[in-house]
Coordinates of C-alpha atoms in Angstrom, one line a residue:
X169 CA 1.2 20.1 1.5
X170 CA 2.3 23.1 -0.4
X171 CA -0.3 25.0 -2.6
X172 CA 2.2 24.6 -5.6
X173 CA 2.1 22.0 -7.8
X174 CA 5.5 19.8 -8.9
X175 CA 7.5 20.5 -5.9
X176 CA 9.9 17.2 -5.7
X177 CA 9.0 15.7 -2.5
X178 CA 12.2 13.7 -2.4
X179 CA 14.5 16.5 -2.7
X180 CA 12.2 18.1 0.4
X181 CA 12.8 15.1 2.5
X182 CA 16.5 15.6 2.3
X183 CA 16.4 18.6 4.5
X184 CA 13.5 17.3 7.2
X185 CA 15.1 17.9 10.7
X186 CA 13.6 14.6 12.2
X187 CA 16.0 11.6 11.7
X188 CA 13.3 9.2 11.3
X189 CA 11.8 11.0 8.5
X190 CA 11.9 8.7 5.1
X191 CA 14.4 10.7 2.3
X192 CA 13.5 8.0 -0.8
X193 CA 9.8 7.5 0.0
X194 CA 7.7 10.2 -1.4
X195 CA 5.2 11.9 1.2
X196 CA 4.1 15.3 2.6
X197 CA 6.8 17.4 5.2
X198 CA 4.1 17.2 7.9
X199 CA 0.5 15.3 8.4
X200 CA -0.9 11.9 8.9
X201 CA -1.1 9.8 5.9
X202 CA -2.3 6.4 5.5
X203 CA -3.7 3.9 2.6
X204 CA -2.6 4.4 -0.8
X205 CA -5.5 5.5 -3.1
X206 CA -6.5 5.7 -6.7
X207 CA -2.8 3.9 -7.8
X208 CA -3.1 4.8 -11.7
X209 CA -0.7 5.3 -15.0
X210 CA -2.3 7.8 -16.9
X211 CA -0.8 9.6 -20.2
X212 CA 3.0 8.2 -19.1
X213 CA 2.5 8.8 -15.3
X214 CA 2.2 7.3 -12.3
X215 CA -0.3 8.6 -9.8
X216 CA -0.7 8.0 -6.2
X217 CA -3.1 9.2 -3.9
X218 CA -2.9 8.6 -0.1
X219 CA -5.7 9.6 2.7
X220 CA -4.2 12.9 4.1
X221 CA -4.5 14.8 6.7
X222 CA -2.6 18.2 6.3
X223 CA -3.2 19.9 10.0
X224 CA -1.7 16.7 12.4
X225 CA -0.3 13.5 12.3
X226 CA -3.7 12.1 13.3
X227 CA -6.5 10.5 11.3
X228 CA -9.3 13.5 11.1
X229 CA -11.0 14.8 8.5
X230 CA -9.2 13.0 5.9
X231 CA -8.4 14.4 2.5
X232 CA -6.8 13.0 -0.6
X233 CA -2.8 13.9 -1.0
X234 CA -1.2 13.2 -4.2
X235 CA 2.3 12.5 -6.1
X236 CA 3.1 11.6 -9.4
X237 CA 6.2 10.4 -11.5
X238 CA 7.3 9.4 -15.1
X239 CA 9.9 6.8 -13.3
X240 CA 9.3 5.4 -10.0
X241 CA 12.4 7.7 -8.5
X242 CA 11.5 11.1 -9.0
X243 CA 8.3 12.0 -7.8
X244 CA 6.3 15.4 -8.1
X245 CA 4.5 16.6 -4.9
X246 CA 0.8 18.2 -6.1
X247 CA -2.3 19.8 -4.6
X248 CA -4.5 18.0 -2.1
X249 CA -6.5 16.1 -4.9
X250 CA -10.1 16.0 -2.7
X251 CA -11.4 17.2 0.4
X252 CA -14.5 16.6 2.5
X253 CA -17.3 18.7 1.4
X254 CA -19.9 20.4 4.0
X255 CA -23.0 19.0 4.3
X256 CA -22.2 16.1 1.6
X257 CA -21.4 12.5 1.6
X258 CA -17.9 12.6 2.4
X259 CA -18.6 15.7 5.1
X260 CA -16.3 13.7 8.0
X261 CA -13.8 12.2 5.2
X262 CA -12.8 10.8 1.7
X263 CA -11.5 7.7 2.1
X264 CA -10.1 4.7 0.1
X265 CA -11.1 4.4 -3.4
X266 CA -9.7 3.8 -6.7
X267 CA -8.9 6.0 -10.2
X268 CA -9.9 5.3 -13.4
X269 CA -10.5 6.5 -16.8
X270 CA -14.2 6.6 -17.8
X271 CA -14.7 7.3 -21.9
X272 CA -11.2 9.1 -20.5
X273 CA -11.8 11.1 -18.1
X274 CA -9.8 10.5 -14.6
X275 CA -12.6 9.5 -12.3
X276 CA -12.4 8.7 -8.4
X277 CA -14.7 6.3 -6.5
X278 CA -14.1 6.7 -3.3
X279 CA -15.3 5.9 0.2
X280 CA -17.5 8.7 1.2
X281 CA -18.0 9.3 5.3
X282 CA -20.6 11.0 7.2
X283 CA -19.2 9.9 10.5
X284 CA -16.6 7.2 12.0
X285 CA -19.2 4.2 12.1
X286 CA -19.2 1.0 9.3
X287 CA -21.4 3.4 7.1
X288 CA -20.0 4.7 4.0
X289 CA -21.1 5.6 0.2
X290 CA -19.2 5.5 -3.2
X291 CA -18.8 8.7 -4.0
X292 CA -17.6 9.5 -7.4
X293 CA -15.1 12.7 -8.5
X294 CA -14.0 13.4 -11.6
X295 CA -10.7 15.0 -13.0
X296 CA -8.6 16.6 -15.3
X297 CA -6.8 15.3 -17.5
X298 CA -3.2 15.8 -15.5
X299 CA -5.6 14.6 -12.5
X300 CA -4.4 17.7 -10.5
X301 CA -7.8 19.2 -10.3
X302 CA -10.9 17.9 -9.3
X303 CA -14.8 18.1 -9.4
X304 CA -16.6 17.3 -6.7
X305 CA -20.1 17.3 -6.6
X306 CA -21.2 15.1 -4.0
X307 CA -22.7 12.0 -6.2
X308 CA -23.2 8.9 -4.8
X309 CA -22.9 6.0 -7.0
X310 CA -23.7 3.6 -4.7
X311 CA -25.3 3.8 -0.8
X312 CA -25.2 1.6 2.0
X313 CA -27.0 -1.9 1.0
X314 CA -30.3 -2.5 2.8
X315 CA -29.8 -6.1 3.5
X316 CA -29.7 -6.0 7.2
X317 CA -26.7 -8.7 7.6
X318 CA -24.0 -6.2 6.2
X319 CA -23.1 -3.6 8.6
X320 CA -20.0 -2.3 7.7
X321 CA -19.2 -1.4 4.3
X322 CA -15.8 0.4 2.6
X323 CA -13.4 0.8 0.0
X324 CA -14.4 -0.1 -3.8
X325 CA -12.7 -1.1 -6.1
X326 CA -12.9 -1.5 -9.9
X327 CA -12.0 -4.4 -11.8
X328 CA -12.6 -6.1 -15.5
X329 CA -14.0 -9.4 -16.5
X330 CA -14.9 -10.9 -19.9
X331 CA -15.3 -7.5 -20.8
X332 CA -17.7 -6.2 -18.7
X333 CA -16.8 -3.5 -15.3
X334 CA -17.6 -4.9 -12.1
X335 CA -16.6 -3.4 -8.7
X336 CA -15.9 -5.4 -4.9
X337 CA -16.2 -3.3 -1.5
X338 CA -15.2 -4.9 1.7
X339 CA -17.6 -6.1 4.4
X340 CA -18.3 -6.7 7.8
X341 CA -21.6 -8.7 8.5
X342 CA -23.7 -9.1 11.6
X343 CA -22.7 -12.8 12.6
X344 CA -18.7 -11.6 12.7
X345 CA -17.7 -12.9 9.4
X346 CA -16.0 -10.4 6.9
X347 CA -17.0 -10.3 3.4
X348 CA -17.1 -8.9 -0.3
X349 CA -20.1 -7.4 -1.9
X350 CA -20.2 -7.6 -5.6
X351 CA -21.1 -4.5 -8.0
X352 CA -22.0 -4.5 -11.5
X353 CA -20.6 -0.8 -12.6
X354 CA -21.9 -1.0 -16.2
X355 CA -22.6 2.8 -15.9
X356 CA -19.9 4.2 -13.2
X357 CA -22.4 6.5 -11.4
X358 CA -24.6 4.2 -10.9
X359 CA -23.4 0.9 -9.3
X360 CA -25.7 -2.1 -9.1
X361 CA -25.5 -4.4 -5.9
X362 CA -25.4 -8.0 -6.7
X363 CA -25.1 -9.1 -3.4
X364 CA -23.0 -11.0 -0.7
X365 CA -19.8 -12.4 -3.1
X366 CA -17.5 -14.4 -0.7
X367 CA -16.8 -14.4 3.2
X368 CA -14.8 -15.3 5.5
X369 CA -16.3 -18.4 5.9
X370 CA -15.0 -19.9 2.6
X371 CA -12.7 -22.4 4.2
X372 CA -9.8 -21.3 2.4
X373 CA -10.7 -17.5 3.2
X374 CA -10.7 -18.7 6.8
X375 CA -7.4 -19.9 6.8
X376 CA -5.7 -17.2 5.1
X377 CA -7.6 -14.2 5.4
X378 CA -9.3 -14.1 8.7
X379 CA -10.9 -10.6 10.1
X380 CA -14.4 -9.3 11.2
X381 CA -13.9 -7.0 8.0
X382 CA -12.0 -7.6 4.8
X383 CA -11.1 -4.0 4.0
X384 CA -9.3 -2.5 0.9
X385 CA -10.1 -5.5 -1.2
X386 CA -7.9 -5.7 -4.3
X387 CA -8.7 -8.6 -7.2
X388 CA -6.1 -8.5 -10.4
X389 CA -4.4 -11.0 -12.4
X390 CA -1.2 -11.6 -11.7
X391 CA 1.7 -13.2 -13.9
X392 CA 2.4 -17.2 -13.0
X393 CA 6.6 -17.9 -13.6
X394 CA 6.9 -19.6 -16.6
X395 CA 3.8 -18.0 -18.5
X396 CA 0.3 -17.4 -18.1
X397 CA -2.0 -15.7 -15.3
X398 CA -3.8 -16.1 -12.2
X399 CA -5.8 -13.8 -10.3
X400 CA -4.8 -12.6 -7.0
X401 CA -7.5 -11.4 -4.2
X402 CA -5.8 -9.3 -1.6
X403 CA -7.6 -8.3 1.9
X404 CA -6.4 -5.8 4.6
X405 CA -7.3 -8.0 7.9
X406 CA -9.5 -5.6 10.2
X407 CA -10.3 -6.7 13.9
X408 CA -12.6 -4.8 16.3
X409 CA -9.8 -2.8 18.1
X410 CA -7.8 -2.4 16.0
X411 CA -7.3 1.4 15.7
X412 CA -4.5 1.8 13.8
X413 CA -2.7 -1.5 15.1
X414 CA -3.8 -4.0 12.9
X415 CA -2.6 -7.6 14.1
X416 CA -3.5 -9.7 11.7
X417 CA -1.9 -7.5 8.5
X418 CA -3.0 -8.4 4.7
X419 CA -3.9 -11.5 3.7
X420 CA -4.1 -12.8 -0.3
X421 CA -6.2 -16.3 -2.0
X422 CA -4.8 -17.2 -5.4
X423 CA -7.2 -18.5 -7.5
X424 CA -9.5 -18.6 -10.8
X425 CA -12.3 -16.6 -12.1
X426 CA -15.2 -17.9 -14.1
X427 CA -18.7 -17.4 -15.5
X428 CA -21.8 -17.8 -13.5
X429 CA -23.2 -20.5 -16.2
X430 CA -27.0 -18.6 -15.3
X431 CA -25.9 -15.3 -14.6
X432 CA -22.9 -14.4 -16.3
X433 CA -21.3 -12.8 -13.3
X434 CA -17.9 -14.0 -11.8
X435 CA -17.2 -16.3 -9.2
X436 CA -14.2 -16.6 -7.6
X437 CA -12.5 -19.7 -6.5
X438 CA -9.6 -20.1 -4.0
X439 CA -7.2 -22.3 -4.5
X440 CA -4.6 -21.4 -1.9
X441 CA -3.2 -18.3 -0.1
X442 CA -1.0 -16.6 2.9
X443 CA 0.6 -13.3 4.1
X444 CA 1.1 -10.8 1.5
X445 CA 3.4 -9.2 3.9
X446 CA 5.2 -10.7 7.2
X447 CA 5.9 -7.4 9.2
X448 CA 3.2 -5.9 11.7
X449 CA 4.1 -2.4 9.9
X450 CA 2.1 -3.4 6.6
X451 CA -1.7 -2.5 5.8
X452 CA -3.8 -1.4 3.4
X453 CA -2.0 -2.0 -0.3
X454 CA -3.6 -0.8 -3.3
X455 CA -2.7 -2.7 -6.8
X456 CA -2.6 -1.2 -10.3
X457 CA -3.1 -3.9 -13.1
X458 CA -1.1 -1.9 -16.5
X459 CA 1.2 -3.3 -19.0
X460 CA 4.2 -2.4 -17.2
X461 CA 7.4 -2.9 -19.0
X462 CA 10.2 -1.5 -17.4
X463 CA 13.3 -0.1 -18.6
X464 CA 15.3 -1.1 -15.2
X465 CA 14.2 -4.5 -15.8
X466 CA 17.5 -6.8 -17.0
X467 CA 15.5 -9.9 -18.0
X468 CA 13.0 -10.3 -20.3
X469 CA 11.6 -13.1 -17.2
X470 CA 11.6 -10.0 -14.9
X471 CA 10.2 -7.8 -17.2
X472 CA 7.0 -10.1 -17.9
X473 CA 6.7 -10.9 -14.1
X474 CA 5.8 -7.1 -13.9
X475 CA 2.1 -6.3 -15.0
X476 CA 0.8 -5.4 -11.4
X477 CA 2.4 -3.0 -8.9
X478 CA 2.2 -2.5 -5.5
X479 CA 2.0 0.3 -2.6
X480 CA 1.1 -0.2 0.8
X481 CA 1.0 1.8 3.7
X482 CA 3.6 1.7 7.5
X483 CA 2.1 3.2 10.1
X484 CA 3.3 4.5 12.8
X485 CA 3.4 2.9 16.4
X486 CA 4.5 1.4 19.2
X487 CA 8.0 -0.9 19.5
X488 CA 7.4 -4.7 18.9
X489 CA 9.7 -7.3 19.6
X490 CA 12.5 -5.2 21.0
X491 CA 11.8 -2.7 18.7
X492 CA 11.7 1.4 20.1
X493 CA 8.7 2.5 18.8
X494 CA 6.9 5.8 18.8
X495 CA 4.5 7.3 21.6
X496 CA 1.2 9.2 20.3
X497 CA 2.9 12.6 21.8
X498 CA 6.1 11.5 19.9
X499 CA 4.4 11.4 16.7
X500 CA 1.9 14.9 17.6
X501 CA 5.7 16.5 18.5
X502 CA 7.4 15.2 15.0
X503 CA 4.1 16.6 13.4
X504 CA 4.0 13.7 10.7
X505 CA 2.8 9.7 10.8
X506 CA 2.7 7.2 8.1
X507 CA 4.8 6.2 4.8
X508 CA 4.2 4.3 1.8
X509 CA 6.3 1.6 0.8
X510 CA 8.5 1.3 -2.5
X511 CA 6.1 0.3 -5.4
X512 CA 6.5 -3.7 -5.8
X513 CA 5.9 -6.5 -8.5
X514 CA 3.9 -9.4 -7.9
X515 CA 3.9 -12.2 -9.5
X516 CA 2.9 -16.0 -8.8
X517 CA 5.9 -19.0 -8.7
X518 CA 5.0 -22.8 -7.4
X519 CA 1.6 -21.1 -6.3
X520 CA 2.8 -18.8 -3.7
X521 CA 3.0 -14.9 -3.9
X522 CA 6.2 -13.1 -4.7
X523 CA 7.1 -9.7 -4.2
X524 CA 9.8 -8.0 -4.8
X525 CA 11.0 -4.2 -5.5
X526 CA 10.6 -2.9 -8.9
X527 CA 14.0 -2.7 -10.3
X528 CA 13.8 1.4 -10.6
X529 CA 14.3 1.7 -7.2
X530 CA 18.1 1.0 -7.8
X531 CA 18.3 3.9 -9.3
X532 CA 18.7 4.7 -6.0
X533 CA 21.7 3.3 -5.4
X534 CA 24.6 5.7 -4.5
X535 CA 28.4 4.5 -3.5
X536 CA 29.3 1.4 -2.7
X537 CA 30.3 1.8 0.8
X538 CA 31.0 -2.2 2.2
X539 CA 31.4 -5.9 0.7
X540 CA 32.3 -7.9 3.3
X541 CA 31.6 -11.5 3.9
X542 CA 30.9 -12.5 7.2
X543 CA 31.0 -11.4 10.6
X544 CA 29.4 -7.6 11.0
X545 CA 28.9 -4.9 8.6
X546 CA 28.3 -1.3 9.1
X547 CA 25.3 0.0 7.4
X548 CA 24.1 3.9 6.5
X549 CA 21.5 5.5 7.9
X550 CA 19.8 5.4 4.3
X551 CA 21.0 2.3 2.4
X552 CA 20.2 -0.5 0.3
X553 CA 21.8 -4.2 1.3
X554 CA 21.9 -7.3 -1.1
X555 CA 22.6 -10.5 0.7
X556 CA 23.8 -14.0 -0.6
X557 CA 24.7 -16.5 1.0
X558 CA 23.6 -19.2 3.9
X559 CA 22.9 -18.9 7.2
X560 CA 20.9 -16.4 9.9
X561 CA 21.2 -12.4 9.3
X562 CA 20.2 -9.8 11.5
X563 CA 19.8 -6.5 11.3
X564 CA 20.7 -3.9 14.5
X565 CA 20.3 -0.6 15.5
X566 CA 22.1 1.1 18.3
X567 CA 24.2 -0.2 20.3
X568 CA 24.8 -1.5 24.3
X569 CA 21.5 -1.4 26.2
X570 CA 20.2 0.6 23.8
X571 CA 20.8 -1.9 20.9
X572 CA 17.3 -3.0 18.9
X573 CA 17.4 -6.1 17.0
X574 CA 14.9 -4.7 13.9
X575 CA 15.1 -8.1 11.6
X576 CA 16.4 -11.5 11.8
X577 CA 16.2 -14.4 9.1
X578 CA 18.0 -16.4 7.2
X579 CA 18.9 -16.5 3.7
X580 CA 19.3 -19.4 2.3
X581 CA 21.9 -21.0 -0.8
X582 CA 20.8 -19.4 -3.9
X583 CA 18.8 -17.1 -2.5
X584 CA 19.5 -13.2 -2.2
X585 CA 18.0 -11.0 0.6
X586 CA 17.5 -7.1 -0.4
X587 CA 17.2 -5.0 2.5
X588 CA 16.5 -1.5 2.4
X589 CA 16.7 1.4 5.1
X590 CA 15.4 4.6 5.0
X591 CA 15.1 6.3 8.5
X592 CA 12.6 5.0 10.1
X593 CA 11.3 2.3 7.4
X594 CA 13.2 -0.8 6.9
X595 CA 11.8 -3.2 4.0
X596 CA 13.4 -6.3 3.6
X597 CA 12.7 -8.9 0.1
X598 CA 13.5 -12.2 -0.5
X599 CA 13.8 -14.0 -3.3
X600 CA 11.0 -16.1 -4.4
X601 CA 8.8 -15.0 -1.4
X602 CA 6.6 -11.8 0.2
X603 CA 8.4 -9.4 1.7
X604 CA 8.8 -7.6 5.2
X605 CA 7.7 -4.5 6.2
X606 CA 9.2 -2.8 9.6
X607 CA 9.4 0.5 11.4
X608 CA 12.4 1.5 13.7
X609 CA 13.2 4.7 15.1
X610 CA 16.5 5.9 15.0
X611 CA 17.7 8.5 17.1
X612 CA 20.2 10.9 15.8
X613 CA 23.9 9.4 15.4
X614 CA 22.9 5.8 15.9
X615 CA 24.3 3.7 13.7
X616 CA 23.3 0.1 11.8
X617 CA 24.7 -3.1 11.7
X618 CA 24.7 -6.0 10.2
X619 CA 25.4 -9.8 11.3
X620 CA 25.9 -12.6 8.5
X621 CA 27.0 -15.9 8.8
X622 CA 30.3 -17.5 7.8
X623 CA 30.7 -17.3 4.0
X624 CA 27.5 -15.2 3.2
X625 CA 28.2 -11.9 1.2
X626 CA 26.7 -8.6 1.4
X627 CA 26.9 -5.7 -0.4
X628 CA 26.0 -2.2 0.5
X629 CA 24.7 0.8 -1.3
X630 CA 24.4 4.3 0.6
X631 CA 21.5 5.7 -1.0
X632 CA 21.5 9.3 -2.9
X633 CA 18.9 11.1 -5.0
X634 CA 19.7 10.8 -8.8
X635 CA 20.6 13.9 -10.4

């Protein structure tokens, strides 16, 4: 990252010599990047943070990168935001935390790491007001819990309940299930461990949200279609192994909140769940809870389906189901690995998750370049697709041997299938459902296509930077 601030990261990307390199997903030129940190909308921006390593596209020493942007097009490349500190808690990295204003000041809590094992503190950092710069001073707000059944402990964070602050970390214990520890964060620098909150055991958890440790926990309320709320606990699904290849993706339980009658604190109960994401190239998504109104929004229904937003992170990796994928030289030689997604709504219809794109992101949108029904269509390298219609699509890449079938589904009546392609990241939304998250590499002067079935419709956007 460069040492000036408000560089427009976008406008870089335009120019990167690597084909596969995202243009309309903000991220450094070069470096490893993975989970989205500290999501916040601060003073009429939006900020996100990412884990960052600047010197290779491996995961090593991480720091925190950071873009902001008054829109959700046009984003602002700044400063790395923190960095491990010598001899501290976060010496070997800082990892996944969250941002938040505390008697307003910008404040991080953030995974501190001495060294690669299950072992990690809450470290807290505090900002400026524009959350460019950042004090670091090494205090830890809360250390690894002496109860000898958790072994594996990472990424806080913050949320509110009948007015009090309470914080979750994720949670590996010795038996294999994962879990959530509860915090009471009356004062932020100085957490207070309640204990054990939920595992993996719950038999609802166990359906939906299996793992050995529930990382980058997320817990917000979400809006239900048709008016009112329900909260939404999300849970990045790690296995033993896993190194970057995380098989069993992000899983979510919809539910309730209430009062401990004795104790006051919350308990959460599951009513349901599933995938929050049904590509193998999704992990790690951080959610911001804000009054979100936006001014791309054409309904007022889509508008108030839009209080909590969504980034997660697409690694890089090897091909899956026919898929050309990426070596680890590949990725040292193209000097850069990971992306984050486009920022996403959630909301809650007939008790099951629904995601979709937030309606900026057609700002996008360049020349119409196809409307075909039918039959194939030829898609740009960097283009956004709405399908309607009936029937099985796919999505190719290449051609001849070489051809790689990237996504296939089916849309059905009524429904409309957005798909959107940007190098090397494909992220495909359907109506009414989760979406899916995919990585494909083109090489230079392939070319995209797309099959529909009789009588479906799609039209196609090549996709240009806004002036």
């Amino acid at each position: 990252m460069t040492d000036l601030a408000l560089v427009s990261s976008l406008a870089r990307a335009a120019t990167h010599p690597d084909p596969a390199f995202p243009r309309f997903h903000p991220r450094p030129a070069q470096g490893w990047i993975n989970d989205p940190n500290g999501v916040s909308y601060i003073d009429g921006k939006y900020h996100v943070f990412f884990q960052y390593n600047p010197d290779s596209a491996r995961h090593r020493l991480i720091q925190w990168g950071h873009v902001s942007s008054e829109d959700l097009v046009q984003w602002e490349e700044h400063p790395v935001a923190l960095v491990p500190q010598a001899g501290g808690p976060d010496s070997a990295g800082c990892w996944t935390g969250v941002v938040t204003l505390d008697d307003g000041v910008p404040t991080a809590a953030y995974s501190g790491v001495q060294d690669h094992g299950g072992h990690s503190q809450v470290v807290i950092a505090r900002g400026s007001s524009d959350l460019v710069s950042w004090n670091q001073d090494g205090h830890v707000a809360a250390s690894m819990p002496t109860d000898p059944m958790v072994t594996a402990v990472r990424d806080p964070f913050i949320f509110r309940f009948n007015g009090a602050r309470y914080a979750v970390q994720g949670a590996g214990l010795a038996d294999g299930r994962a879990a959530l520890l509860l915090y009471s964060v009356e004062d932020l620098e100085n957490w207070e461990y309640k204990g054990i909150w939920l595992t993996s055991s719950d038999p609802v958890a166990a359906m939906h949200a299996p793992a050995e440790i529930w990382e980058c926990p997320q817990l917000v309320e979400v809006p239900v279609a048709g008016g009112g709320s329900t909260w939404v606990m999300m849970f990045s699904l790690w296995l033993s192994g896993d190194d970057h290849e995380h098989a069993n993706g992000v899983g979510h339980l919809i539910g309730s909140l209430s009062p401990d009658p004795e104790t006051g604190l919350p308990v959460f109960t599951a009513a349901t769940g599933g995938k929050s994401d049904l590509g193998r190239d999704f992990y790690a998504p951080q959610i911001v809870q804000l009054a979100y109104s936006s001014a791309a929004a054409t309904s007022a229904a889509s508008s108030a389906a839009a209080s909590a937003l969504m980034w997660g992170w697409a690694n890089e990796g090897p091909g899956r189901d026919g898929r050309r994928g990426r070596t680890q030289e590949e990725i040292d030689d193209a000097g850069w690995s990971g992306v984050l997604t486009h920022p996403r709504l959630l909301s809650v219809a007939d008790g099951a998750l629904v995601v979709a794109p937030v309606p900026e992101v057609s700002a996008y949108r360049g020349a119409a370049v196809a409307s075909d029904a039918s039959g194939s269509v030829d898609v740009p390298a960097f283009a956004e697709v709405g399908v309607t219609g009936s029937g099985p699509v796919s999505l190719r890449l290449g051609s001849g041997a070489d051809e790689q079938l990237v996504y296939s589904g089916a849309v059905a009546a009524g429904e409309e299938l957005r798909i959107f392609i940007d190098a090397s990241l494909v992220e495909v939304y359907r109506s009414g459902s989760v979406a899916t998250t995919l990585r494909a590499y083109p090489l230079a002067g392939e070319s995209w296509t797309l099959e529909l079935p009789a009588g479906a419709t799609a039209d196609v956007w090549e996709l240009t930077l806004p002036r």
